[in-house]
Short mmCIF file of C-alpha atoms and ligand atoms in Angstrom, two decimals:
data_model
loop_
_atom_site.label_atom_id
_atom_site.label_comp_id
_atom_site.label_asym_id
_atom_site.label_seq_id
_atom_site.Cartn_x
_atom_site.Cartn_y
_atom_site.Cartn_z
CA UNK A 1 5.29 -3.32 1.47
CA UNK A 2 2.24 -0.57 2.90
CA UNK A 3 -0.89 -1.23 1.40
CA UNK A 4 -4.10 0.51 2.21
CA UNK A 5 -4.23 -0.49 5.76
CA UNK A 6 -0.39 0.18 6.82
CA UNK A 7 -0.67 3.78 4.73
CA UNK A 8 -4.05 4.72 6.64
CA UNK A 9 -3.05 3.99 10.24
CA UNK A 10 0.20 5.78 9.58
CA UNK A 11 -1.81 8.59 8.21
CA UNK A 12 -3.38 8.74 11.07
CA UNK A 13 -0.71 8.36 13.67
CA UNK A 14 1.58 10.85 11.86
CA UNK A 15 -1.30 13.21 10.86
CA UNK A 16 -2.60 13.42 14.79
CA UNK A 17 1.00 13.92 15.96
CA UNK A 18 2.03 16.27 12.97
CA UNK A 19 -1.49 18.40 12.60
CA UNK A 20 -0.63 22.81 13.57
CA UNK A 21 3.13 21.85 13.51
CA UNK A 22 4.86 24.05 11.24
CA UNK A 23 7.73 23.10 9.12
CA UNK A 24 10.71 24.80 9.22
CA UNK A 25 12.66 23.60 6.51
CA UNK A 26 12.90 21.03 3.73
CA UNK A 27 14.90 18.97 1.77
CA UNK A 28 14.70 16.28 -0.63
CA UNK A 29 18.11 14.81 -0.12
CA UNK A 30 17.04 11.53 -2.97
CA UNK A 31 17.96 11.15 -6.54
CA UNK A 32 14.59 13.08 -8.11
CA UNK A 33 12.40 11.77 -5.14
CA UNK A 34 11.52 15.26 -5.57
CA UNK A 35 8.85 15.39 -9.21
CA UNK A 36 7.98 18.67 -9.00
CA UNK A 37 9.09 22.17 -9.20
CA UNK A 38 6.22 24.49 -8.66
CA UNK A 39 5.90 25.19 -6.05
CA UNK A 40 9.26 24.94 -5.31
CA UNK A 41 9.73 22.92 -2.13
CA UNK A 42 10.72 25.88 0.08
CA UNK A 43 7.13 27.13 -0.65
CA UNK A 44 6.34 24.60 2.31
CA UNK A 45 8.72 26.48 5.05
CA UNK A 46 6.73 28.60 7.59
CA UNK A 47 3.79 26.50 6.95
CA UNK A 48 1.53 24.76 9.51
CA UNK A 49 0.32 20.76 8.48
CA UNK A 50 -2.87 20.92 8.44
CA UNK A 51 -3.17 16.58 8.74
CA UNK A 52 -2.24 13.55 6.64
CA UNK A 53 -5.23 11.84 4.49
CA UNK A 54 -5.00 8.69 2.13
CA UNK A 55 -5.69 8.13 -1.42
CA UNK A 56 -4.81 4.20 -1.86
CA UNK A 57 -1.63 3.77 -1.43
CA UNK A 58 -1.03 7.32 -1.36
CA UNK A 59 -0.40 9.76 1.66
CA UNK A 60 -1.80 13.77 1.02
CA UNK A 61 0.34 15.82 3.61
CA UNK A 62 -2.13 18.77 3.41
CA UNK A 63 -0.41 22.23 4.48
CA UNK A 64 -2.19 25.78 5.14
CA UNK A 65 -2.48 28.21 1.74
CA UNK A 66 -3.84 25.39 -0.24
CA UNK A 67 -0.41 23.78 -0.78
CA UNK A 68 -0.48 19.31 -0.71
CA UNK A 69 2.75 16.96 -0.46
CA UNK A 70 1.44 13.75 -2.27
CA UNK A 71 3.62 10.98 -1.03
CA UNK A 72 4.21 7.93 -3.26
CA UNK A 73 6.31 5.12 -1.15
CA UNK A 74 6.27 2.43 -4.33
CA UNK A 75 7.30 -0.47 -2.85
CA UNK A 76 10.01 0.06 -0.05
CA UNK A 77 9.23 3.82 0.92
CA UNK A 78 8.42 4.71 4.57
CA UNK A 79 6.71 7.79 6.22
CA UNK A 80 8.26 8.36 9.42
CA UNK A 81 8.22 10.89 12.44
CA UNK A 82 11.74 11.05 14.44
CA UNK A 83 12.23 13.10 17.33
CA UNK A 84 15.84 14.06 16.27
CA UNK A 85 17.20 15.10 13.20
CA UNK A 86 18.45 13.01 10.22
CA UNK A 87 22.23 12.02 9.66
CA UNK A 88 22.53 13.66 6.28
CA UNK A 89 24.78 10.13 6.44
CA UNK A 90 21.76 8.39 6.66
CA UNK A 91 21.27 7.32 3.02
CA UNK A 92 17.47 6.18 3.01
CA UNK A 93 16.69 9.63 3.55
CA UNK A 94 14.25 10.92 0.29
CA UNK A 95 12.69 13.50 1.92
CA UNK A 96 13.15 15.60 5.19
CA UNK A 97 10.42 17.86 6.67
CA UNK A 98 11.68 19.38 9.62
CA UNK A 99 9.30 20.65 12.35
CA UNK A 100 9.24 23.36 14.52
CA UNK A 101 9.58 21.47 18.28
CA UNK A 102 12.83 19.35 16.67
CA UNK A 103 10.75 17.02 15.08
CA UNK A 104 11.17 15.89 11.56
CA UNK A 105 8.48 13.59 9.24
CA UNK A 106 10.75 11.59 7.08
CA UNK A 107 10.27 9.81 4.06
CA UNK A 108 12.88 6.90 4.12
CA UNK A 109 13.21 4.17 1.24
CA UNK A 110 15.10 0.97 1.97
CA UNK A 111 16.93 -1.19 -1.25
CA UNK A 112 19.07 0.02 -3.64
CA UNK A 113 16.17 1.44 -6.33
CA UNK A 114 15.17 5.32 -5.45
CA UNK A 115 11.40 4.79 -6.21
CA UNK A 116 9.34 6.43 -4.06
CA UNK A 117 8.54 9.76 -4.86
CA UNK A 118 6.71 12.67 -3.72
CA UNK A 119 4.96 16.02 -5.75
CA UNK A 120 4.39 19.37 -3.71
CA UNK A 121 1.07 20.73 -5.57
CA UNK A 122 -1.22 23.35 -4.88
CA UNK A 123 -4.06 21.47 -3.63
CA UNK A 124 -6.87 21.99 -6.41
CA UNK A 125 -4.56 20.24 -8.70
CA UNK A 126 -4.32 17.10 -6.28
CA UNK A 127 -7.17 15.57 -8.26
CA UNK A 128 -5.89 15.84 -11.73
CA UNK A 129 -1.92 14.60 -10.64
CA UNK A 130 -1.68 11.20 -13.26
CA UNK A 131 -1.41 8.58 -10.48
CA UNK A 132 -4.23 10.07 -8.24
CA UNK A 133 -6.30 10.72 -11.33
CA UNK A 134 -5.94 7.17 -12.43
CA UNK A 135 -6.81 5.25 -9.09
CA UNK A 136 -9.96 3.38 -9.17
CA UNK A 137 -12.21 3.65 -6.18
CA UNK A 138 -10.74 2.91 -2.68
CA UNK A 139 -11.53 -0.75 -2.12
CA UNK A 140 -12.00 0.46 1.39
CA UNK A 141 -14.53 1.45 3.68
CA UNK A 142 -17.27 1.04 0.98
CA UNK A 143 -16.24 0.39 -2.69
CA UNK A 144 -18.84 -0.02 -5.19
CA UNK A 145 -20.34 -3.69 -5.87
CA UNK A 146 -17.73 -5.80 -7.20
CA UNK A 147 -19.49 -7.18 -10.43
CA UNK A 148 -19.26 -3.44 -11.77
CA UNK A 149 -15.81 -3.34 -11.37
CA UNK A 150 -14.43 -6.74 -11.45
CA UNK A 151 -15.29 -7.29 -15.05
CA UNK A 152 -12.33 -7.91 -17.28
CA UNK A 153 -11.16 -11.74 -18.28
CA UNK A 154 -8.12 -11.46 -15.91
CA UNK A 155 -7.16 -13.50 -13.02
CA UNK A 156 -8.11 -12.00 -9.24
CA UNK A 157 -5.01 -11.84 -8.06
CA UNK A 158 -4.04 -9.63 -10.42
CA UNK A 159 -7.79 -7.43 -11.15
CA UNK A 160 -7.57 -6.56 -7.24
CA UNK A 161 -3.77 -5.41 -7.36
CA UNK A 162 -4.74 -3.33 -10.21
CA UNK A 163 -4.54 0.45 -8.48
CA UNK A 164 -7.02 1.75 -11.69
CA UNK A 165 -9.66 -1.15 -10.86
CA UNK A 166 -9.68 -0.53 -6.63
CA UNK A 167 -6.93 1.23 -4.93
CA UNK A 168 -5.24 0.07 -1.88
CA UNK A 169 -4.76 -3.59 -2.24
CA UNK A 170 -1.06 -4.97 -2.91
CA UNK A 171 0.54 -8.67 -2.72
CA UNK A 172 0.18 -9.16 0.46
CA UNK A 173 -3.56 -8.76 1.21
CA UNK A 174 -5.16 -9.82 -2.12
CA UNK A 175 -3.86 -13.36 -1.00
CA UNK A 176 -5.53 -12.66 2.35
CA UNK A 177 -9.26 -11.55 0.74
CA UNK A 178 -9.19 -14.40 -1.57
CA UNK A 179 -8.55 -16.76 1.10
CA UNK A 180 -11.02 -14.80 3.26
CA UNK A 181 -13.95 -15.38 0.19
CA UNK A 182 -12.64 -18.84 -0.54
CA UNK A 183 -12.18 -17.78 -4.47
CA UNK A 184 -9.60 -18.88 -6.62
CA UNK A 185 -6.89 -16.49 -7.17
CA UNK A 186 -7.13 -17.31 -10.98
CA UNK A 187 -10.43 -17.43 -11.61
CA UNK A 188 -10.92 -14.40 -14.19
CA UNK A 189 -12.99 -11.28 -13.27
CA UNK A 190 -15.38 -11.70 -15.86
CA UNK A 191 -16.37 -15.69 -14.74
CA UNK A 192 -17.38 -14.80 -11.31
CA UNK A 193 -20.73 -14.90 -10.46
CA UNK A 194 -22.91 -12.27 -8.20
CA UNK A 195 -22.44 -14.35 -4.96
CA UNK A 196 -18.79 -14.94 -5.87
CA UNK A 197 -18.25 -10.52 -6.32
CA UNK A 198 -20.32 -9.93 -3.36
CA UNK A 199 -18.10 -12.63 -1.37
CA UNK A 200 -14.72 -10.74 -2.11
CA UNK A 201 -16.69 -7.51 -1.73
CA UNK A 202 -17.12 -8.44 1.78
CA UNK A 203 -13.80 -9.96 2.28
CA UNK A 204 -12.00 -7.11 0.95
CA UNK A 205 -13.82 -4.77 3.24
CA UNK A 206 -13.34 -6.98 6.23
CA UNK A 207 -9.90 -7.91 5.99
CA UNK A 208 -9.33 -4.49 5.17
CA UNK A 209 -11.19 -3.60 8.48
CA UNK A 210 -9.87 -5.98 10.97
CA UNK A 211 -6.96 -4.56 10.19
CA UNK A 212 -6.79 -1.18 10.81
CA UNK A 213 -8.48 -2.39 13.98
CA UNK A 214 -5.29 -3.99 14.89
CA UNK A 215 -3.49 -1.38 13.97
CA UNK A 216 -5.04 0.99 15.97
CA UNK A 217 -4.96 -1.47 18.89
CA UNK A 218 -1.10 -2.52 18.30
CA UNK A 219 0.41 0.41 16.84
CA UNK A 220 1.53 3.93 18.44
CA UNK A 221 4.35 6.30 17.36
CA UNK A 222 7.06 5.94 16.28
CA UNK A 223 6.21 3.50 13.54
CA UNK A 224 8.41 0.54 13.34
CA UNK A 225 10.37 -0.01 10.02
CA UNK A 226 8.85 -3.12 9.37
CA UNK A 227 5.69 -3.08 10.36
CA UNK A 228 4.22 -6.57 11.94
CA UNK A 229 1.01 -7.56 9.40
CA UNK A 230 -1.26 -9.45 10.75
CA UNK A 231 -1.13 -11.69 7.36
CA UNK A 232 -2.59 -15.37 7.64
CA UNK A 233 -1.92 -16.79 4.23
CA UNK A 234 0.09 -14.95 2.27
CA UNK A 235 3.98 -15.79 2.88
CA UNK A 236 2.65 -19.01 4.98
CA UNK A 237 2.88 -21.51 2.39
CA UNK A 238 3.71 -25.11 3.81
CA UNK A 239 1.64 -24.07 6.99
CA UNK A 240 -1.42 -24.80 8.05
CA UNK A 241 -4.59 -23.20 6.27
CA UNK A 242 -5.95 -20.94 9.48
CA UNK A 243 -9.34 -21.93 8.46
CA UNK A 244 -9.19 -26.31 6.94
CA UNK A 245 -5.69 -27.18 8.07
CA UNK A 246 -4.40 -28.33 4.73
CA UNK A 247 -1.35 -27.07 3.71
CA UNK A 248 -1.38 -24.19 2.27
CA UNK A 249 0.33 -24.02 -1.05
CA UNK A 250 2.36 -21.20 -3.28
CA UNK A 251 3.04 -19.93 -7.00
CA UNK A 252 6.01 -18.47 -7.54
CA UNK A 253 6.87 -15.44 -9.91
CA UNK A 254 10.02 -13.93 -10.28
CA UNK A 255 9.91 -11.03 -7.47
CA UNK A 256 7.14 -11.89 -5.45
CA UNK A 257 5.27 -15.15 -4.02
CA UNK A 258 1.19 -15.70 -4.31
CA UNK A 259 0.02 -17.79 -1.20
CA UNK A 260 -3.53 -20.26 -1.36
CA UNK A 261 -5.14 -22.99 0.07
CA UNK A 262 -6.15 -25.37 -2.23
CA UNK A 263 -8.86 -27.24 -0.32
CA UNK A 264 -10.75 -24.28 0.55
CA UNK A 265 -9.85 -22.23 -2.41
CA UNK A 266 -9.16 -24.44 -5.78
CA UNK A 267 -11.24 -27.35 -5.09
CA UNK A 268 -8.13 -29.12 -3.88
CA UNK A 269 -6.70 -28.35 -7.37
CA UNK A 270 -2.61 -27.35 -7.19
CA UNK A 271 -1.25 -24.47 -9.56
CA UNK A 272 1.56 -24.36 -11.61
CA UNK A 273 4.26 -23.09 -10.27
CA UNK A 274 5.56 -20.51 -13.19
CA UNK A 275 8.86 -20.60 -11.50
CA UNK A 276 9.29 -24.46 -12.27
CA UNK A 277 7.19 -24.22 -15.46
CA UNK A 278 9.53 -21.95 -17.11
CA UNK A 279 12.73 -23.79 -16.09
CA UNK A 280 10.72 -26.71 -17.63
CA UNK A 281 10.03 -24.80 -20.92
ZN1 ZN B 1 -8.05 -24.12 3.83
#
């Protein structure tokens, strides 16, 4: 699943490669992947890309005339670049951009649910489209101090998932800042203490970081489906803690797993597993 650093380095892989191409045709081959209608999508044919930016989660395919695809993967969408064209067989297809040279910048979507999505808007009205318009601020490079904006009596690992709180941080890496600031994934936004907000504020920024360093050491076109996250905790459970040792421990909800240690992170204390708990109930 991309989170903020999988969507910026392929951002910037695609956008580098992409940026003065001009697209020669489109087609949105997925069940209403397509959510808008004007522009109509053929608005974009004959038009150069002028690059690909991020807004969380979010990729803005900017085009010349003022004209931006926002790109919304949800949580099994891909932006690719092939050098070939698409099987129209090829049923992960959502959204085909084909460029002039034979290339073609693909959004793919893998599962049975048709999610992702993607809005062609002229690019004033970027700002104001719902989900844009609702993001928080991007937890990354420099988000604003943490006790502003971590303040409401819910538990971390759900505040920092939040896209209207910070944008850019999913399942995967919120288990990977709280690890990296030694915080409880429970412990509510509005307990933690200025240390405690400036200690995820860091983590968040250098997880997120590190990262896109590898990334941009690792990765090169064209972008593998699944791309290889350089996770240390989260999906590790009944491994070693990277940092203590210990084992590292789990809580498990119905579609998705929340990874901890509990020496360095809950004072050795184990959570309930809301799997088992409600089987228990
Ligand atoms: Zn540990």
């Amino acid at each position: 699943m991309p989170e903020l650093p999988e969507v910026e380095i392929t951002a910037r892989l695609i956008g580098d490669a992409v940026a003065g191409s001009r697209v020669e045709s489109a087609l949105a081959p997925g069940i209403n992947a397509l959510k808008t209608y004007d522009p109509p999508l053929s608005a974009i044919e004959g038009r150069q890309i002028a690059g690909i930016r991020r807004r969380g989660k979010l990729f803005l395919v900017e085009l010349e005339d003022d004209l931006t695809m926002v790109v919304h993967l949800m949580s099994a969408g891909r932006l690719q670049l092939f050098d070939t064209r698409a099987s129209l067989r090829d049923r992960t297809s959502r959204l085909l951009v084909r460029l002039d040279g034979g290339r073609e910048l693909r959004l793919r979507e893998f599962g049975t649910k048709q999610r992702a999505w993607v809005k062609l808007l002229r690019s004033g009205e970027v700002d104001e489209e719902e989900t844009i318009a609702a993001l928080g601020p991007e937890a990354w490079p420099d988000p604003p101090p943490f006790e502003e904006l971590l303040v409401e009596p819910r538990p971390l690992y759900a505040l920092l998932r939040d896209q209207h709180v910070i944008a850019g941080i999913g399942r995967s890496w919120v288990d990977e800042i709280l690890h990296a600031a030694m915080i409880s994934p429970f412990k509510r936004g509005s307990d933690l203490g200025p240390d405690e907000a400036q200690a995820v504020r860091e983590a968040t920024v250098r997880r997120m970081s590190d990262a896109i360093a590898h990334y941009e050491e690792t990765l090169s076109l064209p972008i593998p489906d699944k791309l290889p996250m350089p996770l240390t905790v989260h999906r590790r459970n009944g491994e070693p803690c990277p940092r203590c040792g210990d084992r590292l421990e789990a809580v498990f909800y119905e579609d998705y797993v929340m990874c901890y240690c509990p020496t360095c992170q809950t004072e050795g204390k184990l959570l309930k597993d809301r799997r088992l708990s409600r089987l228990l109930k």
